[in-house]
């Protein structure tokens, strides 16, 4: 299936340019021109990446980014018209994954999109003790293969992709069960429990997956 990219951009010419290049690169796209529409769309459609303009009608990109981060870790690339704005944005710690400054070439945008989409995978790859091979769904810890179910692998991959970040049970469920949501919180807990057991069997002293009381789970780098 094609990866889905949401373009939030109120300059129609630019939005169309992004759309054309990203489609050519093999992505499915959706364009929204109004900041107010972005958050509900993301909740409904869970895109793989968001290209987010800062200056938008009705709700600006900063606000959109902050709201999305309350429920989703979807990669976000912020597009700004001023290069000097980027330092300030970095200081705000919005949780964006990258920044692009206008004017830019559409090719550059495609290259950044590809790089950001690849990044989660590479991060877990460079983790010394834990190696996740997303293509083969194979996890090795300290050189030993972890015999994980598909769901356990997904959970580990999501958590390890963002060390230190707390994921609520809802967030984890949304990412794993994209089609059916008739799954209760306990399901995640039970998968996590099994996952921890398997990790402990290989390396009892490592506590990779930590519970955050009444919030959710996070991954701690070994
Ligand atoms: Ca704009």
PDB file of C-alpha atoms and ligand atoms in Angstrom:
ATOM      1  CA  UNK A   1       0.000   0.000   0.000  1.00  0.00           C
ATOM      2  CA  UNK A   2       1.169   3.538  -0.748  1.00  0.00           C
ATOM      3  CA  UNK A   3       2.281   5.701   2.133  1.00  0.00           C
ATOM      4  CA  UNK A   4      -0.123   8.559   2.726  1.00  0.00           C
ATOM      5  CA  UNK A   5       1.110  12.120   3.018  1.00  0.00           C
ATOM      6  CA  UNK A   6      -1.008  14.998   4.217  1.00  0.00           C
ATOM      7  CA  UNK A   7      -0.102  18.387   2.756  1.00  0.00           C
ATOM      8  CA  UNK A   8      -1.423  21.326   4.749  1.00  0.00           C
ATOM      9  CA  UNK A   9      -0.762  24.397   2.635  1.00  0.00           C
ATOM     10  CA  UNK A  10      -3.001  27.342   1.797  1.00  0.00           C
ATOM     11  CA  UNK A  11      -1.128  28.476  -1.308  1.00  0.00           C
ATOM     12  CA  UNK A  12      -2.826  26.403  -3.920  1.00  0.00           C
ATOM     13  CA  UNK A  13       0.012  26.563  -6.425  1.00  0.00           C
ATOM     14  CA  UNK A  14       2.478  25.259  -3.834  1.00  0.00           C
ATOM     15  CA  UNK A  15       0.126  22.579  -2.589  1.00  0.00           C
ATOM     16  CA  UNK A  16      -0.326  21.307  -6.124  1.00  0.00           C
ATOM     17  CA  UNK A  17       3.401  21.310  -6.716  1.00  0.00           C
ATOM     18  CA  UNK A  18       4.000  19.237  -3.565  1.00  0.00           C
ATOM     19  CA  UNK A  19       1.186  16.940  -4.510  1.00  0.00           C
ATOM     20  CA  UNK A  20       2.483  16.329  -8.035  1.00  0.00           C
ATOM     21  CA  UNK A  21       6.031  15.593  -6.970  1.00  0.00           C
ATOM     22  CA  UNK A  22       5.045  13.387  -4.058  1.00  0.00           C
ATOM     23  CA  UNK A  23       2.631  11.426  -6.200  1.00  0.00           C
ATOM     24  CA  UNK A  24       5.344  10.986  -8.795  1.00  0.00           C
ATOM     25  CA  UNK A  25       7.582   9.639  -6.044  1.00  0.00           C
ATOM     26  CA  UNK A  26       4.955   6.998  -5.291  1.00  0.00           C
ATOM     27  CA  UNK A  27       3.079   8.496  -2.349  1.00  0.00           C
ATOM     28  CA  UNK A  28      -0.645   8.976  -1.928  1.00  0.00           C
ATOM     29  CA  UNK A  29      -1.471  12.565  -0.992  1.00  0.00           C
ATOM     30  CA  UNK A  30      -4.222  14.681   0.488  1.00  0.00           C
ATOM     31  CA  UNK A  31      -4.202  18.490   0.441  1.00  0.00           C
ATOM     32  CA  UNK A  32      -5.888  20.681   3.040  1.00  0.00           C
ATOM     33  CA  UNK A  33      -5.809  24.464   2.883  1.00  0.00           C
ATOM     34  CA  UNK A  34      -7.328  25.324   6.231  1.00  0.00           C
ATOM     35  CA  UNK A  35      -5.604  24.797   9.584  1.00  0.00           C
ATOM     36  CA  UNK A  36      -8.916  24.013  11.268  1.00  0.00           C
ATOM     37  CA  UNK A  37      -9.380  20.944   9.101  1.00  0.00           C
ATOM     38  CA  UNK A  38      -5.975  19.389   9.734  1.00  0.00           C
ATOM     39  CA  UNK A  39      -6.380  17.871  13.217  1.00  0.00           C
ATOM     40  CA  UNK A  40      -9.729  16.121  12.603  1.00  0.00           C
ATOM     41  CA  UNK A  41      -8.425  14.793   9.301  1.00  0.00           C
ATOM     42  CA  UNK A  42      -5.342  13.322  10.963  1.00  0.00           C
ATOM     43  CA  UNK A  43      -7.513  11.700  13.658  1.00  0.00           C
ATOM     44  CA  UNK A  44      -9.686  10.089  11.010  1.00  0.00           C
ATOM     45  CA  UNK A  45      -7.071   9.059   8.497  1.00  0.00           C
ATOM     46  CA  UNK A  46      -3.745   8.567  10.321  1.00  0.00           C
ATOM     47  CA  UNK A  47      -1.369   9.641   7.533  1.00  0.00           C
ATOM     48  CA  UNK A  48       2.242   8.427   7.394  1.00  0.00           C
ATOM     49  CA  UNK A  49       3.671  11.941   7.287  1.00  0.00           C
ATOM     50  CA  UNK A  50       2.467  15.556   7.386  1.00  0.00           C
ATOM     51  CA  UNK A  51       3.919  18.447   5.457  1.00  0.00           C
ATOM     52  CA  UNK A  52       2.729  21.398   7.485  1.00  0.00           C
ATOM     53  CA  UNK A  53       2.849  25.051   6.467  1.00  0.00           C
ATOM     54  CA  UNK A  54       3.180  27.485   9.378  1.00  0.00           C
ATOM     55  CA  UNK A  55       1.014  30.339   8.161  1.00  0.00           C
ATOM     56  CA  UNK A  56      -2.452  28.940   7.668  1.00  0.00           C
ATOM     57  CA  UNK A  57      -5.932  30.417   7.806  1.00  0.00           C
ATOM     58  CA  UNK A  58      -8.031  29.823  10.970  1.00  0.00           C
ATOM     59  CA  UNK A  59      -5.424  27.820  12.863  1.00  0.00           C
ATOM     60  CA  UNK A  60      -1.688  28.224  12.416  1.00  0.00           C
ATOM     61  CA  UNK A  61       0.795  25.421  11.913  1.00  0.00           C
ATOM     62  CA  UNK A  62       2.231  25.735  15.429  1.00  0.00           C
ATOM     63  CA  UNK A  63      -1.132  25.068  17.004  1.00  0.00           C
ATOM     64  CA  UNK A  64      -1.875  22.256  14.568  1.00  0.00           C
ATOM     65  CA  UNK A  65       1.470  20.613  15.349  1.00  0.00           C
ATOM     66  CA  UNK A  66       0.947  20.864  19.114  1.00  0.00           C
ATOM     67  CA  UNK A  67      -2.528  19.388  18.909  1.00  0.00           C
ATOM     68  CA  UNK A  68      -1.444  16.509  16.721  1.00  0.00           C
ATOM     69  CA  UNK A  69       1.353  15.684  19.152  1.00  0.00           C
ATOM     70  CA  UNK A  70      -1.181  15.162  21.936  1.00  0.00           C
ATOM     71  CA  UNK A  71      -2.415  12.009  20.223  1.00  0.00           C
ATOM     72  CA  UNK A  72      -0.038  11.036  17.436  1.00  0.00           C
ATOM     73  CA  UNK A  73       3.649  10.619  16.694  1.00  0.00           C
ATOM     74  CA  UNK A  74       3.200  10.843  12.957  1.00  0.00           C
ATOM     75  CA  UNK A  75       6.282  12.449  11.391  1.00  0.00           C
ATOM     76  CA  UNK A  76       5.733  16.171  10.780  1.00  0.00           C
ATOM     77  CA  UNK A  77       7.802  18.382   8.488  1.00  0.00           C
ATOM     78  CA  UNK A  78       7.159  22.059   9.122  1.00  0.00           C
ATOM     79  CA  UNK A  79       7.376  24.443   6.210  1.00  0.00           C
ATOM     80  CA  UNK A  80       8.227  28.043   7.007  1.00  0.00           C
ATOM     81  CA  UNK A  81       8.741  31.142   4.903  1.00  0.00           C
ATOM     82  CA  UNK A  82      11.558  32.522   7.040  1.00  0.00           C
ATOM     83  CA  UNK A  83      14.864  30.844   7.637  1.00  0.00           C
ATOM     84  CA  UNK A  84      15.387  32.845  10.856  1.00  0.00           C
ATOM     85  CA  UNK A  85      12.154  31.368  12.165  1.00  0.00           C
ATOM     86  CA  UNK A  86      13.671  27.904  12.394  1.00  0.00           C
ATOM     87  CA  UNK A  87      15.786  28.634  15.487  1.00  0.00           C
ATOM     88  CA  UNK A  88      12.757  29.900  17.342  1.00  0.00           C
ATOM     89  CA  UNK A  89      10.752  26.868  16.279  1.00  0.00           C
ATOM     90  CA  UNK A  90      13.456  24.501  17.469  1.00  0.00           C
ATOM     91  CA  UNK A  91      13.376  26.258  20.828  1.00  0.00           C
ATOM     92  CA  UNK A  92       9.653  25.626  21.152  1.00  0.00           C
ATOM     93  CA  UNK A  93      10.236  21.878  21.006  1.00  0.00           C
ATOM     94  CA  UNK A  94       7.136  21.244  19.003  1.00  0.00           C
ATOM     95  CA  UNK A  95       8.057  17.684  18.277  1.00  0.00           C
ATOM     96  CA  UNK A  96       8.373  18.301  14.546  1.00  0.00           C
ATOM     97  CA  UNK A  97      10.728  15.945  12.738  1.00  0.00           C
ATOM     98  CA  UNK A  98      12.209  18.383  10.256  1.00  0.00           C
ATOM     99  CA  UNK A  99      11.929  21.937   8.959  1.00  0.00           C
ATOM    100  CA  UNK A 100      12.004  23.218   5.412  1.00  0.00           C
ATOM    101  CA  UNK A 101      12.367  26.851   4.499  1.00  0.00           C
ATOM    102  CA  UNK A 102      10.659  28.501   1.517  1.00  0.00           C
ATOM    103  CA  UNK A 103      11.616  28.802  -1.250  1.00  0.00           C
ATOM    104  CA  UNK A 104      12.629  25.215  -1.865  1.00  0.00           C
ATOM    105  CA  UNK A 105      12.720  22.884  -4.785  1.00  0.00           C
ATOM    106  CA  UNK A 106      10.019  20.220  -4.908  1.00  0.00           C
ATOM    107  CA  UNK A 107      12.804  17.656  -5.258  1.00  0.00           C
ATOM    108  CA  UNK A 108      14.213  18.750  -1.930  1.00  0.00           C
ATOM    109  CA  UNK A 109      10.812  18.238  -0.327  1.00  0.00           C
ATOM    110  CA  UNK A 110      10.588  14.709  -1.702  1.00  0.00           C
ATOM    111  CA  UNK A 111      14.111  13.959  -0.447  1.00  0.00           C
ATOM    112  CA  UNK A 112      13.260  15.232   3.068  1.00  0.00           C
ATOM    113  CA  UNK A 113      10.040  13.252   3.129  1.00  0.00           C
ATOM    114  CA  UNK A 114      11.901  10.081   2.222  1.00  0.00           C
ATOM    115  CA  UNK A 115      14.600  10.766   4.812  1.00  0.00           C
ATOM    116  CA  UNK A 116      12.106  11.381   7.614  1.00  0.00           C
ATOM    117  CA  UNK A 117      10.079   8.285   6.756  1.00  0.00           C
ATOM    118  CA  UNK A 118      13.244   6.191   6.844  1.00  0.00           C
ATOM    119  CA  UNK A 119      14.517   7.633  10.092  1.00  0.00           C
ATOM    120  CA  UNK A 120      12.474   5.589  12.581  1.00  0.00           C
ATOM    121  CA  UNK A 121      13.921   2.441  11.103  1.00  0.00           C
ATOM    122  CA  UNK A 122      17.495   3.683  11.194  1.00  0.00           C
ATOM    123  CA  UNK A 123      17.235   4.870  14.785  1.00  0.00           C
ATOM    124  CA  UNK A 124      16.321   1.449  16.033  1.00  0.00           C
ATOM    125  CA  UNK A 125      19.020  -0.018  13.810  1.00  0.00           C
ATOM    126  CA  UNK A 126      21.756   1.953  15.531  1.00  0.00           C
ATOM    127  CA  UNK A 127      20.602   0.984  18.966  1.00  0.00           C
ATOM    128  CA  UNK A 128      23.483  -1.151  20.172  1.00  0.00           C
ATOM    129  CA  UNK A 129      21.766  -3.884  22.117  1.00  0.00           C
ATOM    130  CA  UNK A 130      18.510  -4.056  20.181  1.00  0.00           C
ATOM    131  CA  UNK A 131      18.302  -4.431  16.409  1.00  0.00           C
ATOM    132  CA  UNK A 132      14.965  -4.395  14.651  1.00  0.00           C
ATOM    133  CA  UNK A 133      14.771  -5.549  11.079  1.00  0.00           C
ATOM    134  CA  UNK A 134      11.458  -4.093   9.962  1.00  0.00           C
ATOM    135  CA  UNK A 135      11.478  -5.847   6.618  1.00  0.00           C
ATOM    136  CA  UNK A 136      11.849  -9.333   8.065  1.00  0.00           C
ATOM    137  CA  UNK A 137      10.052  -8.524  11.335  1.00  0.00           C
ATOM    138  CA  UNK A 138      13.059  -9.848  13.172  1.00  0.00           C
ATOM    139  CA  UNK A 139      14.214  -8.524  16.526  1.00  0.00           C
ATOM    140  CA  UNK A 140      17.572  -9.366  18.043  1.00  0.00           C
ATOM    141  CA  UNK A 141      18.701  -8.371  21.499  1.00  0.00           C
ATOM    142  CA  UNK A 142      22.369  -8.616  22.355  1.00  0.00           C
ATOM    143  CA  UNK A 143      22.777 -10.848  19.343  1.00  0.00           C
ATOM    144  CA  UNK A 144      20.005 -13.237  20.345  1.00  0.00           C
ATOM    145  CA  UNK A 145      16.795 -13.521  18.367  1.00  0.00           C
ATOM    146  CA  UNK A 146      13.612 -12.562  20.208  1.00  0.00           C
ATOM    147  CA  UNK A 147      10.783 -14.816  19.185  1.00  0.00           C
ATOM    148  CA  UNK A 148       8.025 -12.204  18.905  1.00  0.00           C
ATOM    149  CA  UNK A 149       4.507 -12.244  17.543  1.00  0.00           C
ATOM    150  CA  UNK A 150       3.626  -9.641  14.905  1.00  0.00           C
ATOM    151  CA  UNK A 151       1.907  -7.460  17.497  1.00  0.00           C
ATOM    152  CA  UNK A 152       4.786  -7.714  19.960  1.00  0.00           C
ATOM    153  CA  UNK A 153       7.221  -6.751  17.227  1.00  0.00           C
ATOM    154  CA  UNK A 154       5.097  -3.766  16.260  1.00  0.00           C
ATOM    155  CA  UNK A 155       4.844  -2.607  19.864  1.00  0.00           C
ATOM    156  CA  UNK A 156       8.589  -2.871  20.370  1.00  0.00           C
ATOM    157  CA  UNK A 157       9.238  -1.091  17.094  1.00  0.00           C
ATOM    158  CA  UNK A 158       6.898   1.799  17.941  1.00  0.00           C
ATOM    159  CA  UNK A 159       8.342   2.266  21.425  1.00  0.00           C
ATOM    160  CA  UNK A 160      11.991   1.844  20.408  1.00  0.00           C
ATOM    161  CA  UNK A 161      11.515   4.243  17.492  1.00  0.00           C
ATOM    162  CA  UNK A 162      11.101   7.085  19.996  1.00  0.00           C
ATOM    163  CA  UNK A 163      13.121   6.341  23.130  1.00  0.00           C
ATOM    164  CA  UNK A 164      11.899   8.198  26.192  1.00  0.00           C
ATOM    165  CA  UNK A 165       8.593   9.180  24.652  1.00  0.00           C
ATOM    166  CA  UNK A 166       5.531   8.000  26.550  1.00  0.00           C
ATOM    167  CA  UNK A 167       2.882   6.261  24.480  1.00  0.00           C
ATOM    168  CA  UNK A 168      -0.590   5.886  25.925  1.00  0.00           C
ATOM    169  CA  UNK A 169      -2.426   2.609  25.472  1.00  0.00           C
ATOM    170  CA  UNK A 170      -4.773   4.366  23.059  1.00  0.00           C
ATOM    171  CA  UNK A 171      -1.890   5.558  20.923  1.00  0.00           C
ATOM    172  CA  UNK A 172      -0.400   2.095  20.818  1.00  0.00           C
ATOM    173  CA  UNK A 173      -3.743   0.548  19.971  1.00  0.00           C
ATOM    174  CA  UNK A 174      -4.389   3.060  17.209  1.00  0.00           C
ATOM    175  CA  UNK A 175      -1.092   2.225  15.620  1.00  0.00           C
ATOM    176  CA  UNK A 176      -1.485  -1.497  15.806  1.00  0.00           C
ATOM    177  CA  UNK A 177      -5.155  -2.022  15.135  1.00  0.00           C
ATOM    178  CA  UNK A 178      -5.843   0.403  12.331  1.00  0.00           C
ATOM    179  CA  UNK A 179      -9.066  -1.206  11.169  1.00  0.00           C
ATOM    180  CA  UNK A 180     -10.864  -2.432  14.223  1.00  0.00           C
ATOM    181  CA  UNK A 181     -10.851  -0.620  17.506  1.00  0.00           C
ATOM    182  CA  UNK A 182     -12.874  -3.055  19.513  1.00  0.00           C
ATOM    183  CA  UNK A 183      -9.845  -3.860  21.584  1.00  0.00           C
ATOM    184  CA  UNK A 184      -9.608  -3.011  25.238  1.00  0.00           C
ATOM    185  CA  UNK A 185      -6.688  -1.459  27.116  1.00  0.00           C
ATOM    186  CA  UNK A 186      -5.932  -4.769  28.757  1.00  0.00           C
ATOM    187  CA  UNK A 187      -4.965  -6.218  25.382  1.00  0.00           C
ATOM    188  CA  UNK A 188      -2.018  -3.851  25.120  1.00  0.00           C
ATOM    189  CA  UNK A 189      -1.031  -4.628  28.713  1.00  0.00           C
ATOM    190  CA  UNK A 190      -1.048  -8.328  28.049  1.00  0.00           C
ATOM    191  CA  UNK A 191       1.042  -7.983  24.875  1.00  0.00           C
ATOM    192  CA  UNK A 192       3.508  -5.776  26.726  1.00  0.00           C
ATOM    193  CA  UNK A 193       3.707  -8.279  29.556  1.00  0.00           C
ATOM    194  CA  UNK A 194       4.593 -11.086  27.159  1.00  0.00           C
ATOM    195  CA  UNK A 195       7.062  -8.868  25.327  1.00  0.00           C
ATOM    196  CA  UNK A 196       8.810  -8.011  28.586  1.00  0.00           C
ATOM    197  CA  UNK A 197       9.011 -11.654  29.539  1.00  0.00           C
ATOM    198  CA  UNK A 198      10.716 -12.463  26.248  1.00  0.00           C
ATOM    199  CA  UNK A 199      13.160  -9.608  26.706  1.00  0.00           C
ATOM    200  CA  UNK A 200      13.868 -10.694  30.276  1.00  0.00           C
ATOM    201  CA  UNK A 201      14.531 -14.241  29.078  1.00  0.00           C
ATOM    202  CA  UNK A 202      17.404 -12.915  26.940  1.00  0.00           C
ATOM    203  CA  UNK A 203      18.616 -10.192  29.240  1.00  0.00           C
ATOM    204  CA  UNK A 204      17.108 -10.158  32.749  1.00  0.00           C
ATOM    205  CA  UNK A 205      18.867  -6.965  33.842  1.00  0.00           C
ATOM    206  CA  UNK A 206      17.544  -4.855  30.940  1.00  0.00           C
ATOM    207  CA  UNK A 207      14.322  -3.004  31.566  1.00  0.00           C
ATOM    208  CA  UNK A 208      13.728  -1.722  28.045  1.00  0.00           C
ATOM    209  CA  UNK A 209      10.012  -1.154  28.332  1.00  0.00           C
ATOM    210  CA  UNK A 210       8.942   0.910  31.286  1.00  0.00           C
ATOM    211  CA  UNK A 211       5.461   1.561  32.586  1.00  0.00           C
ATOM    212  CA  UNK A 212       4.530   5.121  33.353  1.00  0.00           C
ATOM    213  CA  UNK A 213       1.881   4.933  36.006  1.00  0.00           C
ATOM    214  CA  UNK A 214      -1.634   5.607  34.663  1.00  0.00           C
ATOM    215  CA  UNK A 215      -0.212   7.038  31.428  1.00  0.00           C
ATOM    216  CA  UNK A 216       1.300   4.298  29.327  1.00  0.00           C
ATOM    217  CA  UNK A 217       4.662   2.922  28.292  1.00  0.00           C
ATOM    218  CA  UNK A 218       8.027   4.143  27.138  1.00  0.00           C
ATOM    219  CA  UNK A 219      11.225   2.654  25.844  1.00  0.00           C
ATOM    220  CA  UNK A 220      14.466   3.214  27.697  1.00  0.00           C
ATOM    221  CA  UNK A 221      17.667   2.887  25.747  1.00  0.00           C
ATOM    222  CA  UNK A 222      19.953   0.256  27.186  1.00  0.00           C
TER     223      UNK A 222
HETATM  224 CA1  LIG B   1       0.737  29.746   4.111  1.00  0.00          CA
END
